[in-house]
Amino acid sequence: SGAREELGRVAIMRDRNRDRAAVLERAVLLTDSPQLQGEILAEVASVYLDRLQDNDRAESAYERLIAVDPHNPDSVLLASRALESIHLAKGDRAKLADDLRRQARFESDADVRRMLLVRLGTLLEESLGDIEGAIAVHDERLENDAADVDAMMALERLYERTERWQKLVQILKARDGVATDESARRDIAKRIAKLYEEKLDDRENAIIAWNDVLASFGQDRETL
């Protein structure tokens, strides 16, 4: 550690950061300790990114850092956040999705993890066309917070888009369970009844659903 600090000081003073990176790269090969390899690779990546503005070599170093110890939250988060910036700059959406997945897996702050999953779900659906992946992400959001209405509405949109009517009914029932506005709950209840009748051809459950509308919200022309 002390030797690396001195190497860094001299390299910066003499503008020899590329030589510094080469020395550190060799040092990685000379140790069998994953922890030490990780420390050195983090420094190598930082030199390439911050001192040399060499995004390609920085990307490679951060990817190697993750590979050295893929279950270490600190190193994976450090590398994934740096890779996120690199891949955003490159417009590499597939790799960006991987960066966000890793961050969501290891992030301990629930609010930050939720925002990462929101970004990932949007990226998968809108940029990568990965509907199954987007559904899985929004399902994960609900596992983390069963009252996440935004996640429910995202799934509602995706289930309708893919004509998964039974799944759509289930997510609408989940939304009804957390809705507080009577008008919204009535609209959800009517939509469930229509799905049973028009999409699932399940008249028995459609009758039950319309009777639930009557019982919960009273008579109206459409329901009758």
PDB file of C-alpha atoms in Angstrom:
ATOM      1  CA  SER A   1       0.000   0.000   0.000  1.00  0.00           C
ATOM      2  CA  GLY A   2       2.766   2.413   0.920  1.00  0.00           C
ATOM      3  CA  ALA A   3       4.713   1.537  -2.217  1.00  0.00           C
ATOM      4  CA  ARG A   4       1.617   2.104  -4.368  1.00  0.00           C
ATOM      5  CA  GLU A   5       1.044   5.485  -2.763  1.00  0.00           C
ATOM      6  CA  GLU A   6       4.616   6.522  -3.482  1.00  0.00           C
ATOM      7  CA  LEU A   7       4.315   5.211  -7.045  1.00  0.00           C
ATOM      8  CA  GLY A   8       1.173   7.253  -7.502  1.00  0.00           C
ATOM      9  CA  ARG A   9       2.762  10.416  -6.105  1.00  0.00           C
ATOM     10  CA  VAL A  10       5.816  10.141  -8.358  1.00  0.00           C
ATOM     11  CA  ALA A  11       3.748   9.220 -11.441  1.00  0.00           C
ATOM     12  CA  ILE A  12       1.473  12.226 -10.989  1.00  0.00           C
ATOM     13  CA  MET A  13       4.394  14.566 -10.356  1.00  0.00           C
ATOM     14  CA  ARG A  14       6.248  13.379 -13.471  1.00  0.00           C
ATOM     15  CA  ASP A  15       3.160  12.766 -15.608  1.00  0.00           C
ATOM     16  CA  ARG A  16       3.975   9.061 -15.946  1.00  0.00           C
ATOM     17  CA  ASN A  17       0.536   7.642 -15.283  1.00  0.00           C
ATOM     18  CA  ARG A  18       0.662   5.193 -18.175  1.00  0.00           C
ATOM     19  CA  ASP A  19       3.863   3.708 -16.711  1.00  0.00           C
ATOM     20  CA  ARG A  20       2.161   3.632 -13.323  1.00  0.00           C
ATOM     21  CA  ALA A  21      -0.757   1.672 -14.802  1.00  0.00           C
ATOM     22  CA  ALA A  22       1.647  -0.802 -16.434  1.00  0.00           C
ATOM     23  CA  VAL A  23       3.449  -1.412 -13.137  1.00  0.00           C
ATOM     24  CA  LEU A  24       0.151  -1.984 -11.345  1.00  0.00           C
ATOM     25  CA  GLU A  25      -1.027  -4.345 -14.076  1.00  0.00           C
ATOM     26  CA  ARG A  26       2.079  -6.477 -13.520  1.00  0.00           C
ATOM     27  CA  ALA A  27       1.492  -6.376  -9.765  1.00  0.00           C
ATOM     28  CA  VAL A  28      -1.957  -7.898 -10.257  1.00  0.00           C
ATOM     29  CA  LEU A  29      -0.349 -10.915 -11.913  1.00  0.00           C
ATOM     30  CA  LEU A  30       2.089 -11.398  -9.046  1.00  0.00           C
ATOM     31  CA  THR A  31      -0.462 -11.867  -6.267  1.00  0.00           C
ATOM     32  CA  ASP A  32      -2.909 -14.681  -5.573  1.00  0.00           C
ATOM     33  CA  SER A  33      -4.935 -12.685  -3.041  1.00  0.00           C
ATOM     34  CA  PRO A  34      -8.356 -11.707  -4.452  1.00  0.00           C
ATOM     35  CA  GLN A  35      -8.540  -8.837  -1.977  1.00  0.00           C
ATOM     36  CA  LEU A  36      -5.181  -7.413  -3.024  1.00  0.00           C
ATOM     37  CA  GLN A  37      -5.950  -8.006  -6.705  1.00  0.00           C
ATOM     38  CA  GLY A  38      -9.175  -6.081  -6.220  1.00  0.00           C
ATOM     39  CA  GLU A  39      -7.406  -3.163  -4.546  1.00  0.00           C
ATOM     40  CA  ILE A  40      -4.826  -2.924  -7.309  1.00  0.00           C
ATOM     41  CA  LEU A  41      -7.387  -3.290 -10.108  1.00  0.00           C
ATOM     42  CA  ALA A  42      -9.493  -0.519  -8.570  1.00  0.00           C
ATOM     43  CA  GLU A  43      -6.426   1.723  -8.641  1.00  0.00           C
ATOM     44  CA  VAL A  44      -5.552   0.678 -12.209  1.00  0.00           C
ATOM     45  CA  ALA A  45      -9.083   1.442 -13.365  1.00  0.00           C
ATOM     46  CA  SER A  46      -9.027   4.816 -11.647  1.00  0.00           C
ATOM     47  CA  VAL A  47      -5.738   5.729 -13.322  1.00  0.00           C
ATOM     48  CA  TYR A  48      -7.080   4.817 -16.759  1.00  0.00           C
ATOM     49  CA  LEU A  49     -10.379   6.623 -16.193  1.00  0.00           C
ATOM     50  CA  ASP A  50      -9.374   9.744 -14.261  1.00  0.00           C
ATOM     51  CA  ARG A  51      -5.753  10.337 -15.297  1.00  0.00           C
ATOM     52  CA  LEU A  52      -5.545   8.968 -18.814  1.00  0.00           C
ATOM     53  CA  GLN A  53      -9.187   9.294 -19.954  1.00  0.00           C
ATOM     54  CA  ASP A  54      -8.840   5.831 -21.489  1.00  0.00           C
ATOM     55  CA  ASN A  55     -12.375   4.511 -21.135  1.00  0.00           C
ATOM     56  CA  ASP A  56     -11.707   1.219 -22.913  1.00  0.00           C
ATOM     57  CA  ARG A  57      -8.884   0.197 -20.586  1.00  0.00           C
ATOM     58  CA  ALA A  58     -10.801   1.489 -17.575  1.00  0.00           C
ATOM     59  CA  GLU A  59     -13.805  -0.594 -18.621  1.00  0.00           C
ATOM     60  CA  SER A  60     -11.623  -3.701 -18.895  1.00  0.00           C
ATOM     61  CA  ALA A  61     -10.051  -3.079 -15.477  1.00  0.00           C
ATOM     62  CA  TYR A  62     -13.415  -2.601 -13.763  1.00  0.00           C
ATOM     63  CA  GLU A  63     -14.780  -5.752 -15.391  1.00  0.00           C
ATOM     64  CA  ARG A  64     -11.755  -7.683 -14.116  1.00  0.00           C
ATOM     65  CA  LEU A  65     -12.311  -6.182 -10.671  1.00  0.00           C
ATOM     66  CA  ILE A  66     -15.831  -7.645 -10.621  1.00  0.00           C
ATOM     67  CA  ALA A  67     -14.584 -11.010 -11.898  1.00  0.00           C
ATOM     68  CA  VAL A  68     -11.939 -11.246  -9.155  1.00  0.00           C
ATOM     69  CA  ASP A  69     -14.509 -11.136  -6.346  1.00  0.00           C
ATOM     70  CA  PRO A  70     -18.077 -11.086  -7.759  1.00  0.00           C
ATOM     71  CA  HIS A  71     -19.689 -11.466  -4.311  1.00  0.00           C
ATOM     72  CA  ASN A  72     -17.945  -8.506  -2.683  1.00  0.00           C
ATOM     73  CA  PRO A  73     -20.552  -5.709  -2.413  1.00  0.00           C
ATOM     74  CA  ASP A  74     -18.010  -2.906  -2.044  1.00  0.00           C
ATOM     75  CA  SER A  75     -15.919  -3.766  -5.089  1.00  0.00           C
ATOM     76  CA  VAL A  76     -18.900  -4.741  -7.260  1.00  0.00           C
ATOM     77  CA  LEU A  77     -20.728  -1.498  -6.467  1.00  0.00           C
ATOM     78  CA  LEU A  78     -17.599   0.594  -7.036  1.00  0.00           C
ATOM     79  CA  ALA A  79     -16.951  -1.033 -10.396  1.00  0.00           C
ATOM     80  CA  SER A  80     -20.584  -1.097 -11.502  1.00  0.00           C
ATOM     81  CA  ARG A  81     -21.108   2.608 -10.789  1.00  0.00           C
ATOM     82  CA  ALA A  82     -18.007   3.476 -12.786  1.00  0.00           C
ATOM     83  CA  LEU A  83     -19.058   1.149 -15.609  1.00  0.00           C
ATOM     84  CA  GLU A  84     -22.491   2.752 -15.637  1.00  0.00           C
ATOM     85  CA  SER A  85     -20.916   6.113 -16.502  1.00  0.00           C
ATOM     86  CA  ILE A  86     -18.694   4.518 -19.153  1.00  0.00           C
ATOM     87  CA  HIS A  87     -21.541   2.613 -20.786  1.00  0.00           C
ATOM     88  CA  LEU A  88     -23.830   5.650 -20.698  1.00  0.00           C
ATOM     89  CA  ALA A  89     -21.166   7.610 -22.552  1.00  0.00           C
ATOM     90  CA  LYS A  90     -20.755   4.788 -25.076  1.00  0.00           C
ATOM     91  CA  GLY A  91     -24.486   4.265 -25.493  1.00  0.00           C
ATOM     92  CA  ASP A  92     -24.062   0.550 -24.699  1.00  0.00           C
ATOM     93  CA  ARG A  93     -27.537  -0.152 -23.321  1.00  0.00           C
ATOM     94  CA  ALA A  94     -27.099  -3.911 -22.903  1.00  0.00           C
ATOM     95  CA  LYS A  95     -24.052  -3.474 -20.675  1.00  0.00           C
ATOM     96  CA  LEU A  96     -25.749  -0.597 -18.881  1.00  0.00           C
ATOM     97  CA  ALA A  97     -28.566  -2.987 -17.975  1.00  0.00           C
ATOM     98  CA  ASP A  98     -25.991  -5.364 -16.473  1.00  0.00           C
ATOM     99  CA  ASP A  99     -24.498  -2.490 -14.468  1.00  0.00           C
ATOM    100  CA  LEU A 100     -27.890  -1.552 -13.041  1.00  0.00           C
ATOM    101  CA  ARG A 101     -28.719  -5.200 -12.237  1.00  0.00           C
ATOM    102  CA  ARG A 102     -25.515  -5.616 -10.236  1.00  0.00           C
ATOM    103  CA  GLN A 103     -26.079  -2.389  -8.372  1.00  0.00           C
ATOM    104  CA  ALA A 104     -29.649  -3.345  -7.498  1.00  0.00           C
ATOM    105  CA  ARG A 105     -28.432  -6.734  -6.251  1.00  0.00           C
ATOM    106  CA  PHE A 106     -25.900  -5.293  -3.817  1.00  0.00           C
ATOM    107  CA  GLU A 107     -27.362  -1.888  -2.909  1.00  0.00           C
ATOM    108  CA  SER A 108     -28.330  -1.740   0.776  1.00  0.00           C
ATOM    109  CA  ASP A 109     -30.367   1.490   0.613  1.00  0.00           C
ATOM    110  CA  ALA A 110     -33.965   0.512  -0.208  1.00  0.00           C
ATOM    111  CA  ASP A 111     -34.793   3.819  -1.906  1.00  0.00           C
ATOM    112  CA  VAL A 112     -31.694   3.704  -4.102  1.00  0.00           C
ATOM    113  CA  ARG A 113     -32.392   0.071  -4.992  1.00  0.00           C
ATOM    114  CA  ARG A 114     -35.971   0.970  -5.962  1.00  0.00           C
ATOM    115  CA  MET A 115     -34.777   3.743  -8.288  1.00  0.00           C
ATOM    116  CA  LEU A 116     -32.217   1.412  -9.865  1.00  0.00           C
ATOM    117  CA  LEU A 117     -34.951  -1.130 -10.577  1.00  0.00           C
ATOM    118  CA  VAL A 118     -37.201   1.572 -12.030  1.00  0.00           C
ATOM    119  CA  ARG A 119     -34.409   2.630 -14.390  1.00  0.00           C
ATOM    120  CA  LEU A 120     -33.632  -0.974 -15.275  1.00  0.00           C
ATOM    121  CA  GLY A 121     -37.257  -1.819 -16.025  1.00  0.00           C
ATOM    122  CA  THR A 122     -37.622   1.230 -18.265  1.00  0.00           C
ATOM    123  CA  LEU A 123     -34.355   0.461 -20.060  1.00  0.00           C
ATOM    124  CA  LEU A 124     -35.321  -3.158 -20.696  1.00  0.00           C
ATOM    125  CA  GLU A 125     -38.788  -2.276 -21.986  1.00  0.00           C
ATOM    126  CA  GLU A 126     -38.146   0.861 -24.008  1.00  0.00           C
ATOM    127  CA  SER A 127     -34.556   0.519 -25.248  1.00  0.00           C
ATOM    128  CA  LEU A 128     -33.867  -3.218 -25.362  1.00  0.00           C
ATOM    129  CA  GLY A 129     -37.348  -4.555 -26.077  1.00  0.00           C
ATOM    130  CA  ASP A 130     -36.907  -7.174 -23.349  1.00  0.00           C
ATOM    131  CA  ILE A 131     -40.484  -7.451 -22.088  1.00  0.00           C
ATOM    132  CA  GLU A 132     -39.858 -10.613 -20.052  1.00  0.00           C
ATOM    133  CA  GLY A 133     -36.893  -8.960 -18.348  1.00  0.00           C
ATOM    134  CA  ALA A 134     -38.935  -5.839 -17.615  1.00  0.00           C
ATOM    135  CA  ILE A 135     -41.737  -7.918 -16.089  1.00  0.00           C
ATOM    136  CA  ALA A 136     -39.226  -9.738 -13.878  1.00  0.00           C
ATOM    137  CA  VAL A 137     -37.805  -6.416 -12.675  1.00  0.00           C
ATOM    138  CA  HIS A 138     -41.219  -5.007 -11.758  1.00  0.00           C
ATOM    139  CA  ASP A 139     -42.073  -8.278 -10.010  1.00  0.00           C
ATOM    140  CA  GLU A 140     -38.908  -7.803  -7.969  1.00  0.00           C
ATOM    141  CA  ARG A 141     -40.049  -4.300  -7.086  1.00  0.00           C
ATOM    142  CA  LEU A 142     -43.269  -5.756  -5.684  1.00  0.00           C
ATOM    143  CA  GLU A 143     -41.327  -8.363  -3.724  1.00  0.00           C
ATOM    144  CA  ASN A 144     -39.435  -5.488  -2.113  1.00  0.00           C
ATOM    145  CA  ASP A 145     -42.572  -3.395  -1.562  1.00  0.00           C
ATOM    146  CA  ALA A 146     -45.966  -5.045  -1.973  1.00  0.00           C
ATOM    147  CA  ALA A 147     -47.662  -1.613  -2.040  1.00  0.00           C
ATOM    148  CA  ASP A 148     -45.581  -0.170  -4.908  1.00  0.00           C
ATOM    149  CA  VAL A 149     -48.387   1.189  -7.096  1.00  0.00           C
ATOM    150  CA  ASP A 150     -46.006   2.355  -9.835  1.00  0.00           C
ATOM    151  CA  ALA A 151     -44.687  -1.209 -10.179  1.00  0.00           C
ATOM    152  CA  MET A 152     -48.255  -2.510 -10.379  1.00  0.00           C
ATOM    153  CA  MET A 153     -49.130  -0.019 -13.103  1.00  0.00           C
ATOM    154  CA  ALA A 154     -46.004  -0.961 -15.058  1.00  0.00           C
ATOM    155  CA  LEU A 155     -47.006  -4.632 -14.870  1.00  0.00           C
ATOM    156  CA  GLU A 156     -50.559  -3.721 -15.819  1.00  0.00           C
ATOM    157  CA  ARG A 157     -49.272  -2.048 -18.974  1.00  0.00           C
ATOM    158  CA  LEU A 158     -46.963  -4.957 -19.845  1.00  0.00           C
ATOM    159  CA  TYR A 159     -49.588  -7.637 -19.203  1.00  0.00           C
ATOM    160  CA  GLU A 160     -52.066  -5.805 -21.427  1.00  0.00           C
ATOM    161  CA  ARG A 161     -49.413  -5.378 -24.110  1.00  0.00           C
ATOM    162  CA  THR A 162     -48.684  -9.128 -24.081  1.00  0.00           C
ATOM    163  CA  GLU A 163     -52.380 -10.106 -23.665  1.00  0.00           C
ATOM    164  CA  ARG A 164     -51.817 -11.927 -20.371  1.00  0.00           C
ATOM    165  CA  TRP A 165     -55.356 -11.365 -19.224  1.00  0.00           C
ATOM    166  CA  GLN A 166     -55.327 -13.567 -16.112  1.00  0.00           C
ATOM    167  CA  LYS A 167     -52.142 -11.887 -14.911  1.00  0.00           C
ATOM    168  CA  LEU A 168     -53.736  -8.525 -15.639  1.00  0.00           C
ATOM    169  CA  VAL A 169     -56.730  -9.436 -13.487  1.00  0.00           C
ATOM    170  CA  GLN A 170     -54.413 -10.427 -10.640  1.00  0.00           C
ATOM    171  CA  ILE A 171     -52.439  -7.178 -10.759  1.00  0.00           C
ATOM    172  CA  LEU A 172     -55.646  -5.135 -10.920  1.00  0.00           C
ATOM    173  CA  LYS A 173     -56.855  -6.932  -7.786  1.00  0.00           C
ATOM    174  CA  ALA A 174     -53.554  -6.057  -6.135  1.00  0.00           C
ATOM    175  CA  ARG A 175     -54.025  -2.405  -7.119  1.00  0.00           C
ATOM    176  CA  ASP A 176     -57.547  -2.473  -5.704  1.00  0.00           C
ATOM    177  CA  GLY A 177     -56.107  -3.730  -2.426  1.00  0.00           C
ATOM    178  CA  VAL A 178     -54.004  -0.604  -1.947  1.00  0.00           C
ATOM    179  CA  ALA A 179     -56.216   2.012  -3.677  1.00  0.00           C
ATOM    180  CA  THR A 180     -57.935   4.560  -1.428  1.00  0.00           C
ATOM    181  CA  ASP A 181     -59.810   6.636  -4.007  1.00  0.00           C
ATOM    182  CA  GLU A 182     -63.343   5.288  -4.482  1.00  0.00           C
ATOM    183  CA  SER A 183     -63.555   6.367  -8.114  1.00  0.00           C
ATOM    184  CA  ALA A 184     -60.290   4.579  -8.937  1.00  0.00           C
ATOM    185  CA  ARG A 185     -61.451   1.441  -7.120  1.00  0.00           C
ATOM    186  CA  ARG A 186     -64.747   1.453  -9.042  1.00  0.00           C
ATOM    187  CA  ASP A 187     -62.902   1.771 -12.365  1.00  0.00           C
ATOM    188  CA  ILE A 188     -60.604  -1.115 -11.415  1.00  0.00           C
ATOM    189  CA  ALA A 189     -63.548  -3.301 -10.367  1.00  0.00           C
ATOM    190  CA  LYS A 190     -65.360  -2.649 -13.643  1.00  0.00           C
ATOM    191  CA  ARG A 191     -62.261  -3.343 -15.649  1.00  0.00           C
ATOM    192  CA  ILE A 192     -61.812  -6.701 -13.908  1.00  0.00           C
ATOM    193  CA  ALA A 193     -65.412  -7.627 -14.733  1.00  0.00           C
ATOM    194  CA  LYS A 194     -64.937  -6.682 -18.394  1.00  0.00           C
ATOM    195  CA  LEU A 195     -61.727  -8.707 -18.617  1.00  0.00           C
ATOM    196  CA  TYR A 196     -63.498 -11.808 -17.316  1.00  0.00           C
ATOM    197  CA  GLU A 197     -66.317 -11.328 -19.811  1.00  0.00           C
ATOM    198  CA  GLU A 198     -64.560 -10.030 -22.925  1.00  0.00           C
ATOM    199  CA  LYS A 199     -61.019 -11.421 -22.790  1.00  0.00           C
ATOM    200  CA  LEU A 200     -61.238 -14.569 -20.668  1.00  0.00           C
ATOM    201  CA  ASP A 201     -64.759 -15.622 -21.724  1.00  0.00           C
ATOM    202  CA  ASP A 202     -65.390 -16.477 -18.069  1.00  0.00           C
ATOM    203  CA  ARG A 203     -69.006 -15.460 -17.569  1.00  0.00           C
ATOM    204  CA  GLU A 204     -69.322 -16.991 -14.131  1.00  0.00           C
ATOM    205  CA  ASN A 205     -66.527 -14.863 -12.729  1.00  0.00           C
ATOM    206  CA  ALA A 206     -67.748 -11.902 -14.763  1.00  0.00           C
ATOM    207  CA  ILE A 207     -71.147 -12.123 -13.015  1.00  0.00           C
ATOM    208  CA  ILE A 208     -69.426 -12.374  -9.629  1.00  0.00           C
ATOM    209  CA  ALA A 209     -67.229  -9.368 -10.489  1.00  0.00           C
ATOM    210  CA  TRP A 210     -70.166  -7.222 -11.638  1.00  0.00           C
ATOM    211  CA  ASN A 211     -72.072  -8.161  -8.479  1.00  0.00           C
ATOM    212  CA  ASP A 212     -69.028  -7.035  -6.492  1.00  0.00           C
ATOM    213  CA  VAL A 213     -69.266  -3.679  -8.280  1.00  0.00           C
ATOM    214  CA  LEU A 214     -72.926  -3.404  -7.250  1.00  0.00           C
ATOM    215  CA  ALA A 215     -72.204  -4.377  -3.663  1.00  0.00           C
ATOM    216  CA  SER A 216     -69.258  -2.030  -3.288  1.00  0.00           C
ATOM    217  CA  PHE A 217     -70.318   1.014  -5.301  1.00  0.00           C
ATOM    218  CA  GLY A 218     -74.062   0.818  -5.825  1.00  0.00           C
ATOM    219  CA  GLN A 219     -76.177   0.700  -8.965  1.00  0.00           C
ATOM    220  CA  ASP A 220     -75.316   2.392 -12.229  1.00  0.00           C
ATOM    221  CA  ARG A 221     -76.589   1.880 -15.742  1.00  0.00           C
ATOM    222  CA  GLU A 222     -73.442   0.153 -17.085  1.00  0.00           C
ATOM    223  CA  THR A 223     -73.288  -2.374 -14.252  1.00  0.00           C
ATOM    224  CA  LEU A 224     -77.006  -3.196 -14.397  1.00  0.00           C
TER     225      LEU A 224
END
